mmCIF file of C-alpha atoms and ligand atoms in Angstrom:
data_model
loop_
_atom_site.group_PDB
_atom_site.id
_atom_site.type_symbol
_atom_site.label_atom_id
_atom_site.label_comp_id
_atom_site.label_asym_id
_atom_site.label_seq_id
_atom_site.Cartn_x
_atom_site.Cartn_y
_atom_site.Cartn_z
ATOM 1 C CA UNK A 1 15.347 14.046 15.121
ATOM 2 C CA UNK A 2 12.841 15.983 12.954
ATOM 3 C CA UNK A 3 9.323 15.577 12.750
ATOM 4 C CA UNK A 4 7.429 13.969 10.214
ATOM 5 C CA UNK A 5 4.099 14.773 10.326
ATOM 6 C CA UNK A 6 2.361 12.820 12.912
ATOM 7 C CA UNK A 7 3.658 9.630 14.237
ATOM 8 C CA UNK A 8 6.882 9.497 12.785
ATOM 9 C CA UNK A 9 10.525 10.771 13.322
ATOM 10 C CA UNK A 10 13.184 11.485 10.728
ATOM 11 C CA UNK A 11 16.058 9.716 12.188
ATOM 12 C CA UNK A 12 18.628 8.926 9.314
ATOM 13 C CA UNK A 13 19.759 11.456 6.737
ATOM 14 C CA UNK A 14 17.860 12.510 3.605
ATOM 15 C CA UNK A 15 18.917 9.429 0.991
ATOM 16 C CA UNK A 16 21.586 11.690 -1.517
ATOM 17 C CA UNK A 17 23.499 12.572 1.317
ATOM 18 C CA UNK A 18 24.087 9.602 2.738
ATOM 19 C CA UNK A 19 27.379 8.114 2.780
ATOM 20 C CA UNK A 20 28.351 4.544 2.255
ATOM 21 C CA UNK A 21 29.141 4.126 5.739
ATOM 22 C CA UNK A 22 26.332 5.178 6.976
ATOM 23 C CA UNK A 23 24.502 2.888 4.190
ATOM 24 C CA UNK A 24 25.875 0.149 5.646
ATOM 25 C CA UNK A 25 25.279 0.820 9.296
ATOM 26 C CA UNK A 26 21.486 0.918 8.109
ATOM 27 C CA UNK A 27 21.592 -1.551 6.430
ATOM 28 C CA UNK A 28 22.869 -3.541 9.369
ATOM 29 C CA UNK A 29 20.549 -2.114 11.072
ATOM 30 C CA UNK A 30 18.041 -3.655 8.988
ATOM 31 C CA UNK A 31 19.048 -6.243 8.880
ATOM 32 C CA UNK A 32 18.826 -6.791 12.581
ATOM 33 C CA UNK A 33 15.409 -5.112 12.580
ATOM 34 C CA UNK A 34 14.168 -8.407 10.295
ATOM 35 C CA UNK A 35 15.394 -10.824 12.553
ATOM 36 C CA UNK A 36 14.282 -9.097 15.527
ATOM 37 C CA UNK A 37 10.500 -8.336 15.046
ATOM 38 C CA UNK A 38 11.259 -4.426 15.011
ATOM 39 C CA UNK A 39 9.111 -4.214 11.822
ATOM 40 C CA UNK A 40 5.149 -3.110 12.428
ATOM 41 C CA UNK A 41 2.047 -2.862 9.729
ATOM 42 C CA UNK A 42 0.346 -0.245 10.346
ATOM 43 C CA UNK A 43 -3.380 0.093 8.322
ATOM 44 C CA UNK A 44 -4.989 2.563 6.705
ATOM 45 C CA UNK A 45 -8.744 2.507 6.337
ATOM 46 C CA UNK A 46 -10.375 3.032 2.569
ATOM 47 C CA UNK A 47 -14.009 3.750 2.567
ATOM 48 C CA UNK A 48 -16.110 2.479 0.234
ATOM 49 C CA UNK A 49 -18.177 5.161 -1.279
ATOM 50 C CA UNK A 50 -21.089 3.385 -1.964
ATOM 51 C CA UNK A 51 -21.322 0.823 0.862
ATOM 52 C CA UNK A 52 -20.233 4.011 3.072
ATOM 53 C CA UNK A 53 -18.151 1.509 5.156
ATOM 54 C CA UNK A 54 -14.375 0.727 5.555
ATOM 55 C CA UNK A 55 -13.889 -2.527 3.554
ATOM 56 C CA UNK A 56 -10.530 -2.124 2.871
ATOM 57 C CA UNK A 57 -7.771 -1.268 4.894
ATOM 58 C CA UNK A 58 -4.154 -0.265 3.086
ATOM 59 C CA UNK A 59 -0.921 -2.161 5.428
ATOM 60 C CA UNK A 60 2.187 0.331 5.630
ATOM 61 C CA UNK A 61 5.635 -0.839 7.090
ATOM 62 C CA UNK A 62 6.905 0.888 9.798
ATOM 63 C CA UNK A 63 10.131 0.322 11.698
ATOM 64 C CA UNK A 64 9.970 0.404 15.264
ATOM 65 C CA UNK A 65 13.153 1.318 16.493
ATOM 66 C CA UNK A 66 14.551 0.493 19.946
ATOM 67 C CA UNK A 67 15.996 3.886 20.040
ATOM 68 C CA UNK A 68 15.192 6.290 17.459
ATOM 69 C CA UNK A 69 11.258 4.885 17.747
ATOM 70 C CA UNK A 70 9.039 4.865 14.701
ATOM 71 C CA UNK A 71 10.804 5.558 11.203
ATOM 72 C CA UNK A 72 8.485 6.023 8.354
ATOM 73 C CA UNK A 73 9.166 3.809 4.523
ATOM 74 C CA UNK A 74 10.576 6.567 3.082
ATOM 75 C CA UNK A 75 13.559 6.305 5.389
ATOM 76 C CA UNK A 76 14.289 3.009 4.442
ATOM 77 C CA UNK A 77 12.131 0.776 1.538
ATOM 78 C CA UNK A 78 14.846 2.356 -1.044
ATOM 79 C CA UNK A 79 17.614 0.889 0.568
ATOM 80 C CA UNK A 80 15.571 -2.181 1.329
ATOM 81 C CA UNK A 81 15.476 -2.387 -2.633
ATOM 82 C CA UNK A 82 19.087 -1.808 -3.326
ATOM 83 C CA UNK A 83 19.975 -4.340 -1.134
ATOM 84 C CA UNK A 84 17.536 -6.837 -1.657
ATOM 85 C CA UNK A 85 16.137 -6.802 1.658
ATOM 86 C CA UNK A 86 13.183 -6.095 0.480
ATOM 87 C CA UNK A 87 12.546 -9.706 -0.080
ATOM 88 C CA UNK A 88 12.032 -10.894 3.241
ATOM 89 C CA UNK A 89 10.665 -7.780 4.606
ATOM 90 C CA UNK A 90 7.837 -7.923 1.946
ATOM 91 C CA UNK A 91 7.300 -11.042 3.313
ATOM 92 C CA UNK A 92 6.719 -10.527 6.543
ATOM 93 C CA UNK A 93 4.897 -7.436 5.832
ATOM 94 C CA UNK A 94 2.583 -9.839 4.113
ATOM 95 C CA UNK A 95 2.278 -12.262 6.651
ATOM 96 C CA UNK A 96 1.626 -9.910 9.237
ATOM 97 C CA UNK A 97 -1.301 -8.409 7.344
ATOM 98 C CA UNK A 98 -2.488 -11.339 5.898
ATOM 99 C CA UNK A 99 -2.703 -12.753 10.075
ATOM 100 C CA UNK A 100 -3.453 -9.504 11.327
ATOM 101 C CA UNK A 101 -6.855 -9.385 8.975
ATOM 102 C CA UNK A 102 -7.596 -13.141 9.645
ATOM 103 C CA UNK A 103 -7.518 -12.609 13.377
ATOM 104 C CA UNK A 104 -10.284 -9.202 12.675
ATOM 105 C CA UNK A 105 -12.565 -11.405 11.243
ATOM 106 C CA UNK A 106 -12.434 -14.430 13.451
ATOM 107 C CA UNK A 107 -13.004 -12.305 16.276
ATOM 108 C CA UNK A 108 -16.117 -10.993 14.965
ATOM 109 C CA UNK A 109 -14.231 -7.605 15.239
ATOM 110 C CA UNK A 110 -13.803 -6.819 11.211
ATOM 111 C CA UNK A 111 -14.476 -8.047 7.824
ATOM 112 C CA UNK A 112 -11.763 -6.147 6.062
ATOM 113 C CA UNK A 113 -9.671 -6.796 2.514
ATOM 114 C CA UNK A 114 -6.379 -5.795 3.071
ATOM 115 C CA UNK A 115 -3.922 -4.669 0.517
ATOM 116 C CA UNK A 116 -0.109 -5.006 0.853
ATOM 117 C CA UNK A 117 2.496 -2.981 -1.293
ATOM 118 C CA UNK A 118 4.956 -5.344 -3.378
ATOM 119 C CA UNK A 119 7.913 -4.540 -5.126
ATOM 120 C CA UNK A 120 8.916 -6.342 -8.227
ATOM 121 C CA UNK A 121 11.464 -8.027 -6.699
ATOM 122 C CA UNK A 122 9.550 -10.249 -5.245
ATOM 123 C CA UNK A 123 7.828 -10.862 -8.278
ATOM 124 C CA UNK A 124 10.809 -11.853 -9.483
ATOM 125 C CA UNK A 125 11.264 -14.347 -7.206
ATOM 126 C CA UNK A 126 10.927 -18.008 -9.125
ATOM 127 C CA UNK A 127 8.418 -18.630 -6.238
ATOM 128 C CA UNK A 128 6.237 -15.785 -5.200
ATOM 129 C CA UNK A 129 2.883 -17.041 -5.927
ATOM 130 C CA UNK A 130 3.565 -20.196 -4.556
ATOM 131 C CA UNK A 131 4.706 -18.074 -1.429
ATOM 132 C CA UNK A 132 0.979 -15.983 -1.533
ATOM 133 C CA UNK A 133 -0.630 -19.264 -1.398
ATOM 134 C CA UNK A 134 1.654 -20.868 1.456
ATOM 135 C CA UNK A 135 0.875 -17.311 3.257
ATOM 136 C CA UNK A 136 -2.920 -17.627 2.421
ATOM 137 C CA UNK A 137 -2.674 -21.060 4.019
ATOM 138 C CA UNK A 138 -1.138 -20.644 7.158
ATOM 139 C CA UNK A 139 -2.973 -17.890 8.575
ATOM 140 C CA UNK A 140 -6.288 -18.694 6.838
ATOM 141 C CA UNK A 141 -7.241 -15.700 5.390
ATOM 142 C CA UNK A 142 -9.241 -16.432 2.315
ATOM 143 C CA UNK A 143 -7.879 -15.410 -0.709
ATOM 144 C CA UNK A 144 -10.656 -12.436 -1.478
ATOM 145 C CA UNK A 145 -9.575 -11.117 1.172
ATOM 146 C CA UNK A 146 -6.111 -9.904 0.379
ATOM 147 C CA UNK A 147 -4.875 -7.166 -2.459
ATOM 148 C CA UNK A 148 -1.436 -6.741 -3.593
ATOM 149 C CA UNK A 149 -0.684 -3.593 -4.760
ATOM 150 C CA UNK A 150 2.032 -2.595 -7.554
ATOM 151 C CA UNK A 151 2.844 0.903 -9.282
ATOM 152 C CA UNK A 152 2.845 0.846 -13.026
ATOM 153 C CA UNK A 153 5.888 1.795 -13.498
ATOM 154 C CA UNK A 154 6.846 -1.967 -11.543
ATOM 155 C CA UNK A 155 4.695 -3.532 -13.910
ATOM 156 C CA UNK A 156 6.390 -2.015 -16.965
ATOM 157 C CA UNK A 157 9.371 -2.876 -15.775
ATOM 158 C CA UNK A 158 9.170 -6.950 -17.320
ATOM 159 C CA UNK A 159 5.584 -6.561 -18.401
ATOM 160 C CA UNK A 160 5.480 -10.157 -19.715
ATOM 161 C CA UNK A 161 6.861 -11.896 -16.549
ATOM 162 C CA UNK A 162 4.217 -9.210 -15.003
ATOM 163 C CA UNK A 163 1.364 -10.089 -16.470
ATOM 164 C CA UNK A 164 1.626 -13.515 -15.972
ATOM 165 C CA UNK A 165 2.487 -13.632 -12.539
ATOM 166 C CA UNK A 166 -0.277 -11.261 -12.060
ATOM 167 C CA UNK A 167 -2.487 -14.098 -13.633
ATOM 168 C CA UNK A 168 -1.437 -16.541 -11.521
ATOM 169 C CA UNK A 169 -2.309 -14.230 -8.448
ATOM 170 C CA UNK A 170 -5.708 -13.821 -10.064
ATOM 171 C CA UNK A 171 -6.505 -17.683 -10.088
ATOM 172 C CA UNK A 172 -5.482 -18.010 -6.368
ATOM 173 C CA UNK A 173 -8.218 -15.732 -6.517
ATOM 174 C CA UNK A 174 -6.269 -12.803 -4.757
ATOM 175 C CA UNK A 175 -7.164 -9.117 -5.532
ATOM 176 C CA UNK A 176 -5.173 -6.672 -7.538
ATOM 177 C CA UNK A 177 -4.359 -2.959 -7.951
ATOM 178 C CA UNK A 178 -2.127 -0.535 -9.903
ATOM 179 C CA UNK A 179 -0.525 1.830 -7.629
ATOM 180 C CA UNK A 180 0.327 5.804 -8.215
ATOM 181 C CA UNK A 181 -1.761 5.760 -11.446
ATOM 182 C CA UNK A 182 -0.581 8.470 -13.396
ATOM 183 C CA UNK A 183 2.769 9.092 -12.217
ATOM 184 C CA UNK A 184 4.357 6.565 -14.585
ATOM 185 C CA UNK A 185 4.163 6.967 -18.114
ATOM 186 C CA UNK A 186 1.260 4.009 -19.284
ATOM 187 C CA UNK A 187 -0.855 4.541 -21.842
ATOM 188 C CA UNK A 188 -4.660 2.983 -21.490
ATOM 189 C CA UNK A 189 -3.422 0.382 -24.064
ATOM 190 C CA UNK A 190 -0.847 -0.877 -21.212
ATOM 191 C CA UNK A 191 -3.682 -0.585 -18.657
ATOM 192 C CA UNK A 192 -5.920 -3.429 -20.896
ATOM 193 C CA UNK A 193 -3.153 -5.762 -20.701
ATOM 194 C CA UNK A 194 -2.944 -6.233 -16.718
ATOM 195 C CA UNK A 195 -5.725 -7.940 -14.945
ATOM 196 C CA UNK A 196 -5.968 -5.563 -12.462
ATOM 197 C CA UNK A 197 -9.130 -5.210 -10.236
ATOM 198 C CA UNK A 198 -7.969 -1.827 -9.095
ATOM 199 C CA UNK A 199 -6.457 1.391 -10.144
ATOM 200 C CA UNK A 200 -5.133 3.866 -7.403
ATOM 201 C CA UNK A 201 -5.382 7.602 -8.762
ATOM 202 C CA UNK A 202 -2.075 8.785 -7.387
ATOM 203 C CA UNK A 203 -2.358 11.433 -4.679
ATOM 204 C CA UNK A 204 -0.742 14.536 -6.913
ATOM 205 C CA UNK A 205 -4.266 14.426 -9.045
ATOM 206 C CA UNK A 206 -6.338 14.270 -6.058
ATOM 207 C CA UNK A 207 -4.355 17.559 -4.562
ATOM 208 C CA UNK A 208 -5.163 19.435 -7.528
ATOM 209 C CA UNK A 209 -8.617 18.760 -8.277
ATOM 210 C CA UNK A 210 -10.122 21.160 -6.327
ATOM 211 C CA UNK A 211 -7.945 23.958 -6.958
ATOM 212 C CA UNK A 212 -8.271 24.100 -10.615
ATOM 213 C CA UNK A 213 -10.767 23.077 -13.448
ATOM 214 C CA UNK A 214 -8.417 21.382 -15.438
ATOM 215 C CA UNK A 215 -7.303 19.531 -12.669
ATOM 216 C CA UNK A 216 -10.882 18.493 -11.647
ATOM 217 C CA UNK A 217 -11.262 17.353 -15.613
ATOM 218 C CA UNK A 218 -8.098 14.928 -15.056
ATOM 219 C CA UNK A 219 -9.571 13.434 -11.942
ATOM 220 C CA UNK A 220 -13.064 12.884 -13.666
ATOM 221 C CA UNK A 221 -11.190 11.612 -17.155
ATOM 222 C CA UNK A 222 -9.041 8.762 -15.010
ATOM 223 C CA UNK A 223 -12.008 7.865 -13.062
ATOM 224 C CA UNK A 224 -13.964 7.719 -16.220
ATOM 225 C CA UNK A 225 -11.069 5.889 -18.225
ATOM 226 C CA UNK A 226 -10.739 3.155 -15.166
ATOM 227 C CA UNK A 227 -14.551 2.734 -15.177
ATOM 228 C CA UNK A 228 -14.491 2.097 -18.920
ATOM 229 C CA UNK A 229 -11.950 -0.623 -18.289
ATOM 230 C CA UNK A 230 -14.297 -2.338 -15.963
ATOM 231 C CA UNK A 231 -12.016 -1.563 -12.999
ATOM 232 C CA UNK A 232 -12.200 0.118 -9.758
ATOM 233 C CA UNK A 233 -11.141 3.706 -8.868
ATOM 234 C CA UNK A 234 -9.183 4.252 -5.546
ATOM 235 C CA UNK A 235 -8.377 7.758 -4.809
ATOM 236 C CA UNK A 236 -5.020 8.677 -2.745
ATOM 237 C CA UNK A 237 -4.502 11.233 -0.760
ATOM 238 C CA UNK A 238 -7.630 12.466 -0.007
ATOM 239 C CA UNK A 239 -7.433 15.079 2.963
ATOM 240 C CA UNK A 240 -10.253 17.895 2.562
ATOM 241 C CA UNK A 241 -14.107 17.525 2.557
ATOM 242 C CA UNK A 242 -14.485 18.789 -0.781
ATOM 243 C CA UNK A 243 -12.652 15.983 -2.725
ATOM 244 C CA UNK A 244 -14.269 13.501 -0.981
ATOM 245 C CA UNK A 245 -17.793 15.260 -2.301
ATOM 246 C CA UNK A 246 -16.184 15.573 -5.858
ATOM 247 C CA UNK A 247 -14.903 12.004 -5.643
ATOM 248 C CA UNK A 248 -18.535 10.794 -4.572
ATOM 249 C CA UNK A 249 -19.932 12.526 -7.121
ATOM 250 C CA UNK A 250 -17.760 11.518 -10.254
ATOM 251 C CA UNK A 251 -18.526 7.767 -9.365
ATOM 252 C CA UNK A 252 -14.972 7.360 -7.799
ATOM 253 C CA UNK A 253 -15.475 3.986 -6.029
ATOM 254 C CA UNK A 254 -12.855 4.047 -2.645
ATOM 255 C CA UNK A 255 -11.469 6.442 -1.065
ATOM 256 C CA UNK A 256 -8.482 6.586 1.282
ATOM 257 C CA UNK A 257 -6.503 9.717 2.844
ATOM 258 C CA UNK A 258 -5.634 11.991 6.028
ATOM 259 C CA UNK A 259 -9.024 13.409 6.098
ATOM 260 C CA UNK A 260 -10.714 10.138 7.171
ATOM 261 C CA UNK A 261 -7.538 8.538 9.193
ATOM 262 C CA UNK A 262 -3.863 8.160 8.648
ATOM 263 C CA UNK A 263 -2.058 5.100 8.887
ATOM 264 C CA UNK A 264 -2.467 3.813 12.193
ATOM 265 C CA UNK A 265 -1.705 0.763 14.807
ATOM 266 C CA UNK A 266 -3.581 -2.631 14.504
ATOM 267 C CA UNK A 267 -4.995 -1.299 18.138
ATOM 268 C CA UNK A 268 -6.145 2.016 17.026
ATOM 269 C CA UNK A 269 -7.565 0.469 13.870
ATOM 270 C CA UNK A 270 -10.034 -0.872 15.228
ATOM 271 C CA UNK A 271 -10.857 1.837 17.480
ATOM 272 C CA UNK A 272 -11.262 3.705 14.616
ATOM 273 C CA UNK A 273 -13.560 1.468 13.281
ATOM 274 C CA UNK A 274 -16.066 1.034 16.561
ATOM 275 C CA UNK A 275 -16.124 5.025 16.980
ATOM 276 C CA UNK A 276 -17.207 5.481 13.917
ATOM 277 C CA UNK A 277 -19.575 2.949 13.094
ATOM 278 C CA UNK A 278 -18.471 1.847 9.900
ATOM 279 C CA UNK A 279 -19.005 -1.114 10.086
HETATM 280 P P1 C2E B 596 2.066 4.373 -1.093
HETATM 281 O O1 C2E B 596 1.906 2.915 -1.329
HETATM 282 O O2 C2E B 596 1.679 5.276 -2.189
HETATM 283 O O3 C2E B 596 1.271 4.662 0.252
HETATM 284 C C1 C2E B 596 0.567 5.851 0.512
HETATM 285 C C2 C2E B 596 1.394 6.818 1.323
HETATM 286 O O4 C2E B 596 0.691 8.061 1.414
HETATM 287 C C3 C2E B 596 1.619 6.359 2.755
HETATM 288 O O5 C2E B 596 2.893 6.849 3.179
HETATM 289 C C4 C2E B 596 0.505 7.085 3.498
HETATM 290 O O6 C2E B 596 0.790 7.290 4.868
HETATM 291 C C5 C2E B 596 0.478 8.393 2.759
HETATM 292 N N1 C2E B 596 -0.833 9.046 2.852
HETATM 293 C C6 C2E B 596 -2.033 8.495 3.039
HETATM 294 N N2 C2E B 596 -3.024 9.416 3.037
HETATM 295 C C7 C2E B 596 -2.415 10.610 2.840
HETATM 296 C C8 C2E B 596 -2.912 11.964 2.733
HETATM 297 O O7 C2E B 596 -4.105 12.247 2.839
HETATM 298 N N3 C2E B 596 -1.977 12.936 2.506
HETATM 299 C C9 C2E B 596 -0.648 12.661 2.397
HETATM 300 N N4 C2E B 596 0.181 13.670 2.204
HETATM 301 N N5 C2E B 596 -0.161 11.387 2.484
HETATM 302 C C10 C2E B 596 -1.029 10.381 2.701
HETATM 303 P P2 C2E B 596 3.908 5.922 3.970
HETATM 304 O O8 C2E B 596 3.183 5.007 4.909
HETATM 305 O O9 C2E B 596 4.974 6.797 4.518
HETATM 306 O O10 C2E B 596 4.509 5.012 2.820
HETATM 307 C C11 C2E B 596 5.267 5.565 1.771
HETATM 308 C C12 C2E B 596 5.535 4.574 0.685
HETATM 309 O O11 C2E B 596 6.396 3.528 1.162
HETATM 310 C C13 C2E B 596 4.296 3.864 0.176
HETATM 311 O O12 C2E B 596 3.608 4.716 -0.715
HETATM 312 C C14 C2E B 596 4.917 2.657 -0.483
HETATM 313 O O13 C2E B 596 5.403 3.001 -1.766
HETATM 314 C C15 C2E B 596 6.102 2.372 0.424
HETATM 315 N N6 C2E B 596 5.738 1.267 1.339
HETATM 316 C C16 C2E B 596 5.101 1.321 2.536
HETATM 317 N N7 C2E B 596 4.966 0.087 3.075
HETATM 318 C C17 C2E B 596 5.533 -0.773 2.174
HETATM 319 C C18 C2E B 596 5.703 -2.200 2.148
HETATM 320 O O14 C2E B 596 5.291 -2.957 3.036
HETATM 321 N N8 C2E B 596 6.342 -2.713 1.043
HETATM 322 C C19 C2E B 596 6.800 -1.917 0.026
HETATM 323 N N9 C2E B 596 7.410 -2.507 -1.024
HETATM 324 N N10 C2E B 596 6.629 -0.579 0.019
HETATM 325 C C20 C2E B 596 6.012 -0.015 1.087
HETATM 326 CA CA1 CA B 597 0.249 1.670 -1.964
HETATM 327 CA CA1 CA B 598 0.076 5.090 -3.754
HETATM 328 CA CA1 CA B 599 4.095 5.431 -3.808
#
């Protein structure tokens, strides 16, 4: 097993090579993983750059396996989606976070917003909002309080379905965000039409702005552009001092990256949290 930077292992084979039979051992594997609680959030803290506090925390699947220990999303959400297993393991991704951020707040340990990544298969689902507000309702976290979190190009994908499933979420009175922004191919036109809250500035534009001017001018354009819109800008990614001082200075609203804390255990979290004093 290789390392993946950090906390995870590389246990199954990069995703071209792998054959069918080994597909279907995973997804077995999986499979048995859902039913058997092997599945962990982890969070991922996003400070506020004008509040200077974590508000926000971003929840990240991880699979804890009994013997090959903990295997990063990329080793398995694409399979997840070919299958269709993605279903229920969005859904208990969301139920975990959704109790997870409940259970912060009642014990007077946080006051966080947490945002869970969706795929749009579950949107397609006939009843996904009515699945939010079930979720919502069982572990009592108020609605505010949670952010869903889709890329653009999910959103293009059946853009009327989209948009007014995305409504819906909006009058349960749940947060939303665009994820990746600018790795898809959505014009600001496209942007207008979502009622988004948020707009995540995908990591590859917060890499470069620091290097070159051009690539500070895109950072400052989408932050301007998302401002215009009366949105939010998240940047991704973030993992050197000096673009979190160019994001604080262009306005940028959130951050999130390495060079504040990588995804980390419900546990360690809050650890996190108390040494720091962010809160
Ligand atoms: P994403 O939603 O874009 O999440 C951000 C990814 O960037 C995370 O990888 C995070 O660990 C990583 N990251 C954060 N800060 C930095 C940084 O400063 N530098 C670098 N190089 N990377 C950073 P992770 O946790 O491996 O997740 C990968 C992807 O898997 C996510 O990308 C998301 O698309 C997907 N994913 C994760 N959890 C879920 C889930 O519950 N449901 C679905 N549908 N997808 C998920
Ligand atoms: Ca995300
Ligand atoms: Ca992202
Ligand atoms: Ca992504």
């Amino acid at each position: 097993a290789k390392h993946l930077g950090g906390n995870t292992l590389q246990f199954f084979t990069d995703g071209l090579r792998t054959s069918s039979l080994e597909k279907l051992q995973m997804e077995h594997e999986l499979r048995k993983a859902l039913s058997s609680g092997q599945l962990e959030v982890f969070y991922q803290p996003r400070l506020d750059l004008h509040s200077k506090r974590i508000e926000a925390v971003e929840a990240l699947v991880r699979w804890r396996h009994p013997e090959h220990g903990l295997i990063a999303p990329g080793q398995f959400i694409d399979l997840a989606e070919e299958t269709g297993l993605i279903i229920p393991l969005g859904e208990q991704v969301l139920r975990q976070a959704c109790q997870q951020t409940h259970q912060w707040r009642q014990a007077g340990e946080a006051d966080l917003r947490v945002s869970v990544n969706l795929s749009v298969k579950q949107l397609r689902q006939g009843n996904f909002v009515s699945l939010v507000r079930q979720v919502l309702e069982e572990t009592g976290l108020a609605p505010e309080r949670l952010e869903l979190e889709l890329t653009e190009s999910q959103l293009l994908d059946d853009i009327d379905n989209a948009i007014n499933i995305c409504r819906q979420l909006r009058a349960l009175g749940v947060q939303l965000a665009i994820d990746d922004f600018g790795t898809g191919y959505s014009s600001l036109s496209y942007l207008k039409r979502f009622p988004v809250n948020y707009v995540k500035i995908d990591r590859s534009f917060i890499s470069e702005l620091d290097l070159t001017d051009e690539g500070a001018a895109i950072a400052r354009a989408i932050i301007a552009m998302v401002h215009a819109l009366g949105l939010k800008a998240v940047a991704e990614g973030v993992e050197i001092q000096a673009q979190m001082d160019f994001l604080a200075a262009q306005g940028c609203d959130e951050v999130q990256g390495y060079l504040l804390c990588k995804p980390v255990e419900a546990a360690r979290l809050l650890e996190f949290i108390r040494a720091h004093g962010l809160l």
